[in-house]
Amino acid sequence: DDVKAWLAKKPIEILDTYTVRINLDYPYAPFPAVLASPWASPIVSPSYVEAHGGIQLGKHNDWMDRHAEAGTGPFIVKSWEPGVITMVANPNYWGGPKGDIKPKIKTVIIKKVDDANTRLLDLLKGDADIVYVPVTHIDQLIDINKWLNEGKIVVKPDVADKVAVLGPFETFDIMFIGLNQKIYDETTKKPVDFQPFKDIRVRQAFAYAFDYKTYIREVVKNFAIQPNGPIPKGMFGYDPSIPVYEYNLTKAKELLLAAGKDLGFSPDNPKTLTIYYNSGNLAREKGSLLLASAINSLHAGLIIQVVPLDWPAFLAKLRAKALPIFFLGWAPDYIDPDDYVVPFCHGEKGTFPIRIGFNDPELNKLIDEQARTLDPQKRKEILRQITLKVNEQYVYIWLTQPTAYHVQRTWVKGWFYNPAFPGNYFATLSKG
């Protein structure tokens, strides 16, 4: 019924062969950014959809999930097997906006190789053209002291004839630690008895206990800055005057000792909590251990253990609201602050608030208001209020806004960086 009512409003009108009008219920400031995003802009052939199940109200089209023949992109999926995707150039590709893009690479093979050392070895042997190298391993390729002290990426002489490291590039990613204010038991699906993060003093103590500078320099090798809230630097709505969280173990201990009197934990009667991260992510592992070590060193009544989970188990536990403390990241779906303040801060619509028991009605209203505000200056002020309001409640520990780099063989040409669509745009790449 809701869909029928929506369709009755004529939300989408075809005016002519090349013109479509979209009618919104209200002015939506992020709408141009949404349309420009790579996730919203692809166009699928209507005749293809109709020939394979069509669109039926209330019924999911499974065919479109299982088949990739309907695209208009520069490559065609030849095969998709566990761990390996093979694509071939589309001979009928339309060429992009200017009609001048024709894939030079005829076959692209994407392999999932979990071990970073194996990926590096494949790169150096020439078996791989482009690889992902985590910050925990980048010092094998670049002069790390040059980067740490001068901010310059210089490839080591012994691999410079084989490897190129491009960058640095600013990202719009935010790495954070979530603090669950209403922890659930995954089995009983009921809230557990011990809920330490419902007390703001505990949340604030954890924010004080994280050594941001050490993590940024020693773990992620200065390939990051410390964010001051949910909106990343470089994006509309970012306010540099808002302070970052500070590291202060003395304040952290004072807060935990005070909160423990009301929550039932103390140095003589400690409680145990667990930080979870996705297994294989070495930076998150080290960050989790850094926080756990700090809290444990305070002897204030909380004992922190660190547990890795494979990605499916991690996500299942997150959806079940059963992660007390978790290390995670967020990358943009569309380049607008709405794609940060909603998922991070909106208690009814957000991705994370509903999974950590956070819901602030006043904050929700501000978030809804910013999305409807077309005046940039007025919207910017509302976004500032949102950042301050969520920060003063210590809902998350804002850890890093990563700085990116790209690792490839020197023979790869045509790669470029796009913060809105990070990765490899194979249509412009060549080897030679």
XYZ file of C-alpha atoms in Angstrom:
432
model
C 0.000 0.000 0.000
C 2.839 2.400 0.803
C 4.429 1.735 -2.573
C 1.118 2.236 -4.381
C 0.577 5.528 -2.546
C 4.086 6.621 -3.492
C 3.582 5.719 -7.140
C 0.290 7.608 -7.185
C 2.248 10.808 -6.531
C 4.091 10.318 -9.837
C 7.554 10.483 -8.256
C 9.251 9.843 -11.600
C 8.081 11.296 -14.897
C 9.511 10.639 -18.355
C 9.360 13.962 -20.205
C 11.097 12.921 -23.415
C 13.740 10.524 -24.726
C 16.547 12.141 -22.722
C 14.734 13.861 -19.847
C 13.454 12.414 -16.584
C 11.880 14.460 -13.812
C 12.139 13.237 -10.221
C 9.583 14.708 -7.823
C 10.623 14.678 -4.154
C 8.354 14.952 -1.125
C 10.537 17.737 0.238
C 13.717 19.644 -0.693
C 16.592 17.238 -0.103
C 19.968 18.972 -0.015
C 22.098 15.849 -0.665
C 20.073 14.801 -3.718
C 22.580 15.948 -6.400
C 25.341 14.077 -4.561
C 23.168 10.967 -4.386
C 22.505 11.084 -8.133
C 26.213 11.530 -8.850
C 27.265 8.574 -6.720
C 28.452 5.437 -8.531
C 25.890 3.373 -6.608
C 22.857 5.391 -7.726
C 23.806 6.344 -11.277
C 23.970 3.003 -13.162
C 21.185 2.536 -15.710
C 19.811 -0.928 -16.440
C 18.026 -1.881 -19.648
C 14.231 -1.904 -19.012
C 13.675 -4.487 -21.735
C 16.223 -6.803 -20.107
C 14.518 -6.503 -16.722
C 11.084 -7.138 -18.226
C 12.396 -10.191 -20.055
C 13.666 -11.676 -16.792
C 10.909 -11.346 -14.243
C 10.203 -7.640 -14.461
C 9.296 -5.472 -11.491
C 6.421 -6.681 -9.330
C 5.266 -4.854 -6.222
C 6.212 -6.703 -3.066
C 8.268 -9.340 -4.907
C 12.035 -9.476 -5.184
C 13.601 -10.167 -8.578
C 16.129 -12.903 -7.828
C 17.322 -13.085 -11.434
C 18.913 -9.653 -11.270
C 20.871 -10.703 -8.177
C 22.332 -13.791 -9.843
C 23.183 -12.440 -13.286
C 25.508 -9.695 -14.501
C 24.632 -9.603 -18.187
C 22.633 -6.383 -18.031
C 25.439 -3.874 -17.471
C 26.670 -1.198 -19.866
C 30.160 -0.854 -18.386
C 33.596 -1.295 -19.976
C 33.992 -4.896 -18.798
C 31.913 -8.072 -18.792
C 32.044 -10.651 -16.007
C 33.301 -13.855 -17.590
C 33.382 -15.915 -14.402
C 32.946 -15.494 -10.670
C 34.341 -18.256 -8.525
C 35.265 -18.262 -4.821
C 38.304 -16.010 -4.550
C 38.597 -15.184 -8.261
C 36.671 -12.846 -10.568
C 37.537 -12.765 -14.263
C 36.355 -9.951 -16.531
C 36.865 -9.304 -20.233
C 36.674 -6.030 -22.136
C 33.245 -5.091 -23.487
C 33.666 -4.601 -27.259
C 30.422 -2.622 -27.361
C 31.259 -0.220 -24.533
C 29.788 3.201 -25.277
C 32.958 5.022 -24.231
C 31.907 7.067 -21.221
C 30.653 10.690 -21.161
C 32.981 11.836 -23.953
C 32.883 8.586 -25.880
C 36.669 8.275 -25.836
C 37.256 5.510 -23.275
C 38.039 2.145 -24.809
C 39.495 -0.559 -22.541
C 43.115 -1.318 -23.395
C 43.297 -4.265 -21.008
C 41.476 -7.236 -22.530
C 41.287 -9.427 -19.425
C 41.173 -8.479 -15.737
C 41.610 -11.113 -13.028
C 40.809 -10.095 -9.453
C 42.120 -12.507 -6.815
C 41.294 -12.563 -3.112
C 44.570 -13.222 -1.294
C 44.221 -12.711 2.450
C 47.889 -12.812 3.427
C 49.672 -9.472 2.938
C 53.105 -11.080 2.584
C 51.828 -13.338 -0.195
C 50.398 -10.340 -2.023
C 53.712 -8.505 -1.731
C 55.624 -11.516 -3.039
C 53.257 -11.795 -6.018
C 53.811 -8.104 -6.751
C 57.598 -8.334 -6.611
C 57.634 -11.474 -8.775
C 55.444 -9.757 -11.348
C 52.566 -12.190 -10.867
C 50.337 -9.309 -9.740
C 50.065 -5.848 -11.278
C 48.191 -4.085 -8.452
C 47.962 -5.180 -4.818
C 46.564 -3.900 -1.558
C 49.358 -3.327 0.959
C 48.215 -2.440 4.498
C 49.970 0.272 6.481
C 51.447 -2.443 8.678
C 53.494 -3.641 5.676
C 54.100 -0.485 3.627
C 57.541 -0.003 5.187
C 58.698 -2.969 3.089
C 58.257 -0.804 -0.013
C 58.908 2.804 1.019
C 61.462 4.724 3.068
C 59.289 4.916 6.171
C 61.488 7.513 7.909
C 61.205 9.797 4.892
C 57.443 9.528 5.143
C 57.211 9.881 8.916
C 59.557 12.856 9.101
C 59.011 14.656 5.800
C 55.648 13.427 4.545
C 57.162 12.184 1.282
C 56.533 8.777 -0.276
C 59.836 7.467 -1.641
C 60.073 3.879 -2.877
C 63.079 1.926 -1.593
C 65.912 1.735 -4.166
C 65.988 -2.078 -4.205
C 62.388 -2.281 -5.493
C 62.048 1.071 -7.302
C 62.514 -0.547 -10.715
C 59.570 -2.849 -10.051
C 57.141 -0.998 -7.788
C 55.398 2.377 -7.831
C 53.633 3.753 -4.749
C 51.328 6.622 -5.678
C 50.037 9.131 -3.145
C 49.399 10.360 -0.583
C 45.673 10.878 -1.194
C 43.097 12.240 1.227
C 40.095 10.010 1.850
C 36.630 10.565 3.263
C 36.844 7.434 5.425
C 36.322 7.468 9.185
C 37.698 4.760 11.494
C 36.016 4.555 14.878
C 35.295 2.482 17.955
C 31.639 1.945 18.808
C 30.535 1.800 22.438
C 27.313 -0.172 22.876
C 24.940 1.452 25.360
C 22.486 -1.472 25.250
C 24.335 -4.758 24.817
C 22.256 -7.799 23.852
C 22.875 -11.494 24.349
C 23.141 -13.012 20.877
C 21.438 -16.247 21.995
C 18.567 -15.022 24.169
C 18.166 -11.797 22.155
C 17.664 -9.948 25.439
C 19.746 -7.146 27.005
C 22.535 -8.372 29.280
C 22.699 -7.332 32.926
C 25.952 -5.366 32.812
C 25.551 -2.207 30.714
C 28.602 -0.011 31.446
C 28.315 2.261 28.403
C 24.907 3.567 29.379
C 26.951 5.742 31.762
C 28.572 8.652 29.917
C 31.498 8.584 32.346
C 32.533 5.152 31.078
C 32.237 6.241 27.452
C 34.255 9.365 28.180
C 36.882 7.325 30.033
C 37.377 5.051 27.032
C 37.796 8.089 24.776
C 40.440 9.449 27.163
C 42.187 6.057 27.310
C 43.001 5.801 23.606
C 46.491 7.010 22.676
C 45.647 8.665 19.347
C 49.111 9.999 18.539
C 50.843 6.685 19.192
C 48.283 4.802 17.121
C 48.572 7.209 14.200
C 52.375 7.270 14.168
C 53.316 3.751 15.244
C 50.446 1.642 13.900
C 49.142 3.403 10.789
C 52.508 5.089 10.116
C 51.104 8.628 9.836
C 48.800 7.558 7.012
C 45.918 9.211 8.855
C 44.798 12.246 10.806
C 42.651 12.333 13.924
C 39.055 13.300 13.048
C 37.018 15.616 15.255
C 33.639 14.007 14.643
C 31.550 12.117 12.114
C 32.162 14.554 9.221
C 35.578 14.064 7.581
C 38.013 16.844 6.789
C 37.557 18.118 3.243
C 33.812 17.562 3.157
C 31.152 20.249 3.327
C 30.146 20.760 6.952
C 33.529 19.932 8.448
C 34.450 22.487 11.112
C 38.178 22.654 11.982
C 37.440 24.646 15.156
C 35.833 21.623 16.837
C 38.438 19.973 19.104
C 39.487 16.338 18.825
C 39.270 13.936 21.756
C 42.363 13.958 23.968
C 44.439 11.212 25.556
C 44.499 11.448 29.356
C 44.818 8.291 31.454
C 44.490 10.205 34.718
C 41.048 11.494 33.760
C 40.105 8.069 32.396
C 40.874 6.388 35.714
C 39.013 9.026 37.745
C 35.919 8.589 35.588
C 35.976 4.784 35.754
C 36.436 4.695 39.521
C 33.526 7.103 39.970
C 31.255 5.261 37.528
C 32.119 1.894 39.031
C 30.532 2.866 42.342
C 27.161 3.153 40.594
C 27.598 0.311 38.091
C 28.967 -2.342 40.424
C 32.570 -2.695 39.327
C 35.763 -1.808 41.197
C 39.430 -2.841 41.425
C 38.386 -5.527 43.936
C 35.314 -6.577 41.940
C 36.277 -6.251 38.273
C 34.035 -6.841 35.270
C 35.174 -8.117 31.875
C 34.379 -6.551 28.498
C 35.392 -7.585 25.003
C 36.596 -5.524 22.052
C 35.847 -7.154 18.703
C 37.473 -6.511 15.331
C 37.398 -8.290 11.980
C 40.155 -10.893 11.832
C 43.012 -10.218 9.460
C 42.887 -6.442 9.886
C 46.214 -5.844 11.603
C 45.687 -2.111 12.183
C 42.386 -2.765 13.950
C 43.949 -5.583 15.925
C 46.739 -3.311 17.160
C 44.301 -0.481 17.873
C 42.087 -2.805 19.898
C 45.079 -4.082 21.859
C 46.255 -0.510 22.472
C 42.919 0.453 24.033
C 42.662 -2.788 26.007
C 46.169 -2.353 27.389
C 45.408 1.207 28.481
C 42.179 0.314 30.289
C 43.732 -2.746 31.925
C 46.708 -0.693 33.127
C 44.388 1.591 35.104
C 43.245 -1.202 37.455
C 39.940 0.630 37.768
C 37.612 -2.378 37.738
C 37.306 -3.177 34.043
C 39.250 -5.961 32.349
C 39.314 -5.734 28.564
C 39.942 -8.685 26.283
C 40.362 -8.545 22.503
C 38.689 -11.071 20.201
C 38.888 -11.323 16.384
C 35.900 -12.520 14.369
C 35.674 -13.428 10.719
C 33.666 -10.881 8.762
C 30.323 -12.785 8.584
C 30.408 -13.527 12.323
C 31.372 -9.927 13.107
C 28.481 -8.528 11.079
C 26.030 -11.032 12.561
C 27.048 -10.028 16.069
C 26.823 -6.335 15.145
C 23.290 -6.773 13.771
C 22.348 -8.698 16.915
C 23.506 -5.677 18.979
C 25.856 -8.045 20.796
C 29.175 -6.219 20.323
C 30.037 -4.350 23.556
C 32.986 -2.539 21.927
C 33.901 -2.784 18.268
C 36.446 -1.392 15.826
C 34.991 -0.453 12.439
C 35.161 2.038 9.585
C 32.848 4.008 7.320
C 33.372 5.050 3.703
C 30.970 7.309 1.795
C 28.107 6.095 -0.357
C 27.683 9.654 -1.636
C 29.828 12.724 -1.053
C 27.706 14.646 1.411
C 27.740 14.966 5.220
C 24.238 13.494 5.282
C 25.894 10.136 4.557
C 27.775 10.475 7.858
C 25.430 12.155 10.321
C 22.538 9.817 9.441
C 24.379 6.466 9.727
C 26.394 7.586 12.758
C 23.934 9.737 14.670
C 20.260 9.243 13.735
C 18.627 7.039 16.361
C 15.815 5.859 14.083
C 17.375 5.800 10.604
C 21.064 5.314 11.340
C 23.210 2.285 10.607
C 24.989 2.210 13.959
C 22.768 3.954 16.571
C 20.117 1.220 16.399
C 22.876 -1.329 17.071
C 24.414 0.467 20.043
C 21.275 1.644 21.851
C 21.700 5.334 21.035
C 18.714 7.538 20.259
C 18.632 11.295 20.869
C 15.328 12.815 19.620
C 16.784 16.338 19.515
C 19.716 15.113 17.461
C 17.352 13.262 15.131
C 15.460 16.505 14.478
C 18.665 18.376 13.686
C 19.733 15.655 11.267
C 16.371 15.751 9.491
C 16.558 19.542 9.380
C 20.033 19.667 7.790
C 18.871 17.390 4.981
C 16.017 19.796 4.144
C 18.089 22.979 4.412
C 19.194 24.288 1.018
C 20.989 27.407 2.288
C 24.654 26.265 2.609
C 25.520 28.552 5.530
C 22.437 27.601 7.534
C 23.031 23.940 6.816
C 26.675 24.226 7.835
C 25.665 25.652 11.226
C 23.202 22.808 11.803
C 25.909 20.289 10.950
C 28.190 21.970 13.460
C 25.526 21.586 16.151
C 25.136 17.908 15.250
C 28.872 17.248 15.574
C 29.102 19.040 18.912
C 26.031 17.266 20.254
C 27.187 13.762 19.376
C 30.730 14.484 20.575
C 29.630 15.729 23.976
C 27.858 12.397 24.502
C 30.929 10.322 23.569
C 28.886 7.935 21.447
C 31.955 6.876 19.459
C 35.704 7.166 19.746
C 36.779 8.927 16.539
C 40.117 7.307 15.709
C 41.423 8.187 12.264
C 40.646 9.622 8.865
C 43.011 7.536 6.724
C 45.376 8.815 4.072
C 45.500 6.562 1.020
C 48.221 5.343 -1.308
C 48.212 3.000 -4.289
C 50.689 0.177 -4.957
C 51.307 -1.178 -8.459
C 53.987 -2.400 -10.822
C 55.809 0.368 -12.670
C 54.474 -0.924 -15.982
C 50.865 -0.057 -15.086
C 49.730 3.225 -16.648
C 46.577 5.325 -16.441
C 45.637 4.878 -12.787
C 44.023 7.857 -11.025
C 42.558 8.526 -7.601
C 38.904 9.299 -6.976
C 37.883 9.748 -3.312
C 34.237 9.185 -4.271
C 35.013 5.856 -5.920
C 38.313 4.527 -4.564
C 39.821 1.546 -6.257
C 40.784 0.670 -9.779
C 38.989 2.029 -12.829
C 40.224 -0.643 -15.204
C 38.916 1.081 -18.339
C 41.738 3.659 -18.259
C 44.551 1.259 -17.375
C 47.200 -0.137 -19.666
C 50.473 -2.069 -19.341
C 53.684 -1.110 -21.022
